[in-house]
Coordinates of C-alpha atoms and ligand atoms in Angstrom, one line a residue:
M1 CA -180.1 209.2 16.1
Q2 CA -180.1 212.9 15.2
L3 CA -181.1 213.8 18.7
L4 CA -178.3 211.6 20.1
T5 CA -175.8 213.2 17.7
T6 CA -176.9 216.6 19.0
W7 CA -176.5 215.5 22.7
L8 CA -173.0 214.1 22.0
D9 CA -172.1 217.5 20.4
D10 CA -173.6 219.4 23.4
G11 CA -171.6 217.1 25.8
R12 CA -168.3 217.8 24.0
A13 CA -169.0 221.5 24.1
A14 CA -169.8 221.4 27.8
A15 CA -166.6 219.5 28.8
P16 CA -164.0 218.6 26.2
H17 CA -163.5 214.9 26.2
Q18 CA -163.8 211.9 23.9
D19 CA -167.2 210.3 23.6
S20 CA -167.5 207.3 25.9
M21 CA -170.2 205.1 27.2
T22 CA -170.7 202.4 29.7
L23 CA -171.4 199.2 27.7
A24 CA -173.2 196.3 29.3
T25 CA -173.2 192.8 27.8
A26 CA -174.4 189.5 29.3
T27 CA -173.7 185.8 29.2
P28 CA -176.4 183.7 27.6
D29 CA -177.6 182.7 31.1
G30 CA -178.0 186.4 31.9
R31 CA -175.0 187.3 34.0
P32 CA -174.3 191.0 33.1
S33 CA -170.9 192.8 32.9
A34 CA -170.2 196.4 32.1
R35 CA -167.3 198.6 31.2
V36 CA -166.5 201.9 29.6
V37 CA -165.6 202.0 25.9
L38 CA -165.1 204.9 23.4
L39 CA -168.0 205.7 21.2
R40 CA -166.3 205.9 17.8
G41 CA -169.0 206.5 15.3
I42 CA -172.7 207.2 15.0
D43 CA -175.0 207.1 11.9
E44 CA -178.5 206.0 11.1
R45 CA -177.5 202.3 11.5
G46 CA -176.2 202.7 15.0
I47 CA -173.2 203.4 17.2
T48 CA -169.8 201.8 16.8
F49 CA -167.0 200.9 19.2
F50 CA -163.8 199.0 18.8
T51 CA -162.2 196.3 20.9
N52 CA -160.6 192.9 21.1
R53 CA -163.1 190.4 19.9
T54 CA -161.7 187.7 22.2
S55 CA -162.1 189.9 25.3
R56 CA -164.7 189.2 27.9
K57 CA -167.2 191.5 26.1
G58 CA -166.3 190.0 22.8
D59 CA -166.9 186.5 24.1
E60 CA -170.2 187.6 25.6
L61 CA -171.3 189.3 22.4
R62 CA -170.5 186.3 20.3
L63 CA -172.8 184.1 22.4
N64 CA -175.4 186.8 23.1
P65 CA -175.3 189.6 20.6
R66 CA -177.3 192.1 22.6
A67 CA -176.0 195.1 24.6
A68 CA -177.1 198.2 26.6
A69 CA -175.2 201.4 26.8
V70 CA -175.4 204.4 29.1
I71 CA -173.9 207.9 28.6
H72 CA -174.1 210.5 31.4
W73 CA -173.2 214.2 31.3
W74 CA -172.9 215.7 34.7
E75 CA -172.4 219.2 33.2
L76 CA -175.7 219.0 31.3
G77 CA -177.8 216.9 33.7
R78 CA -178.5 214.4 30.9
Q79 CA -178.4 210.7 30.5
V80 CA -179.0 208.5 27.4
R81 CA -179.8 204.8 27.6
I82 CA -179.6 202.6 24.5
E83 CA -180.6 199.0 24.1
G84 CA -180.4 196.8 21.1
S85 CA -178.7 194.1 19.1
V86 CA -175.0 194.1 18.2
E87 CA -173.3 193.2 14.9
E88 CA -169.6 193.2 14.0
T89 CA -168.5 196.0 11.7
S90 CA -167.2 195.1 8.3
D91 CA -163.4 194.4 7.8
E92 CA -163.2 197.7 5.8
E93 CA -164.7 199.7 8.7
S94 CA -162.4 198.0 11.3
R95 CA -159.4 198.6 9.0
A96 CA -160.3 202.2 8.3
Y97 CA -160.5 202.9 12.1
W98 CA -157.4 200.9 12.8
R99 CA -155.4 203.1 10.4
T100 CA -156.3 206.2 12.5
R101 CA -154.8 204.7 15.7
P102 CA -151.4 205.7 16.9
R103 CA -148.7 203.0 16.3
G104 CA -148.3 202.5 20.1
S105 CA -152.0 201.6 20.4
Q106 CA -151.7 199.3 17.4
V107 CA -148.8 197.4 19.0
A108 CA -150.6 197.3 22.3
A109 CA -153.7 195.8 20.7
W110 CA -151.5 192.9 19.4
A111 CA -149.7 192.6 22.7
S112 CA -152.7 192.5 25.0
R113 CA -154.7 189.3 25.3
Q114 CA -157.5 191.5 26.6
S115 CA -159.3 190.2 29.7
Q116 CA -156.9 187.3 30.3
P117 CA -154.9 187.1 33.6
L118 CA -151.3 188.2 33.4
R119 CA -148.5 186.8 35.5
G120 CA -147.3 190.3 36.0
R121 CA -146.7 193.6 34.3
E122 CA -143.4 192.2 33.0
E123 CA -145.3 189.7 30.8
L124 CA -147.1 192.5 29.1
D125 CA -144.0 194.6 28.7
A126 CA -142.1 191.6 27.2
R127 CA -144.9 191.0 24.7
V128 CA -144.9 194.7 23.7
A129 CA -141.1 194.6 23.1
E130 CA -141.5 191.4 21.1
L131 CA -144.2 192.8 18.9
E132 CA -142.4 196.1 18.4
E133 CA -139.5 194.1 17.0
R134 CA -141.8 191.9 14.8
F135 CA -143.4 195.0 13.2
A136 CA -140.3 197.2 13.2
S137 CA -140.1 197.6 9.5
E138 CA -143.7 197.5 8.5
D139 CA -147.1 199.1 9.2
V140 CA -148.8 197.3 12.1
P141 CA -151.6 195.2 10.5
L142 CA -155.1 194.8 11.8
P143 CA -155.1 191.9 14.2
P144 CA -157.6 189.1 13.2
F145 CA -159.0 189.2 16.7
W146 CA -159.6 193.0 16.8
G147 CA -162.4 195.1 15.3
G148 CA -165.6 197.0 15.7
Y149 CA -169.1 196.4 16.8
R150 CA -172.3 198.3 16.0
L151 CA -175.0 198.6 18.6
I152 CA -178.2 198.8 16.6
P153 CA -180.7 200.6 18.9
A154 CA -184.1 199.1 19.5
S155 CA -184.8 201.8 22.1
I156 CA -183.1 205.0 23.1
E157 CA -184.1 206.9 26.2
F158 CA -183.3 210.6 26.7
W159 CA -183.3 211.7 30.3
T160 CA -183.0 215.3 31.5
H161 CA -182.6 216.5 35.0
R162 CA -185.5 218.6 36.4
D163 CA -186.0 220.0 39.8
D164 CA -187.5 217.9 42.7
R165 CA -186.6 214.7 40.8
L166 CA -189.4 215.3 38.4
H167 CA -187.0 214.5 35.5
D168 CA -188.0 214.3 31.9
R169 CA -187.7 210.9 30.3
V170 CA -188.6 210.3 26.7
R171 CA -188.0 206.9 25.2
Y172 CA -188.0 206.2 21.5
L173 CA -188.9 202.6 20.4
R174 CA -188.0 201.4 17.0
E175 CA -191.0 200.1 15.0
P176 CA -190.8 198.5 11.6
D177 CA -191.2 201.8 9.7
R178 CA -190.8 204.6 12.3
W179 CA -189.7 205.5 15.8
R180 CA -192.5 205.8 18.4
A181 CA -191.9 208.2 21.3
E182 CA -193.3 207.8 24.8
R183 CA -192.9 209.7 28.0
L184 CA -191.9 207.7 31.1
A185 CA -192.5 208.6 34.8
P186 CA -189.3 209.7 36.5
Ligands
FMN201 C1 -162.5 206.2 29.2 C2 -162.3 204.7 28.8 C3 -162.3 204.4 27.5 C4 -162.1 203.1 27.1 N1 -162.3 202.7 25.8 C5 -162.1 201.4 25.4 C6 -162.4 201.0 24.0 O1 -162.7 201.9 23.2 N2 -162.2 199.7 23.7 C7 -161.8 198.8 24.6 O2 -161.7 197.6 24.3 N3 -161.6 199.1 25.9 C8 -161.8 200.4 26.3 N4 -161.6 200.8 27.7 C9 -161.2 199.7 28.6 C10 -162.5 198.9 29.0 O3 -163.2 199.7 30.0 C11 -162.2 197.5 29.6 O4 -161.2 197.6 30.6 C12 -161.6 196.6 28.5 O5 -162.3 196.8 27.2 C13 -161.8 195.1 28.9 O6 -163.2 194.8 29.1 P1 -163.7 193.3 29.2 O7 -162.7 192.5 29.9 O8 -165.0 193.4 29.9 O9 -163.8 192.9 27.7 C14 -161.8 202.1 28.1 C15 -161.7 202.5 29.4 C16 -162.0 203.8 29.8 C17 -162.0 204.1 31.2

């Protein structure tokens, strides 16, 4: 996790951007889906991201709480792959992050039934207007269907570009009391 933190810092230094990752989930019968989410926290427990828990990814994680994530930095010739189990963050963690979000994003989270079909853009705009009115004189509360997830890594692979496709790949596998490192063929 320390090495991953260092790589995230290096990535931000190389090209200013928010940390993001491609997150893959799957249905219980093994149909995968992937999308980009912002990586919002990292500590010894894992990495956190926030979303609508009734979205497609939320539905998949409820039934199959496992995920894989990929982060790629063109500027550095680096890739990280993370695989593991997923748990919901506590309400306090979700609320603490919610409070840092701009009001517009908070209203949008209430307005968007994420991943559901819309009749048109107007339907979304109308819901935003409705919710802006509803919360006009109060702080926008954390929606009951919105919160964080923590990806708890069982393995993390660090990939570094090398000439002639002879790239470096080092995978860390979590064991009960330590991480075991192994080198993989490119
Ligand atoms: C750079 C970037 C960052 C994103 N960050 C998030 C995020 O943190 N949370 C989120 O729910 N969706 C985020 N999205 C949108 C997702 O990619 C996706 O469209 C949405 O979560 C719905 O996914 P789903 O239908 O598979 O659940 C982001 C998209 C991009 C391109």
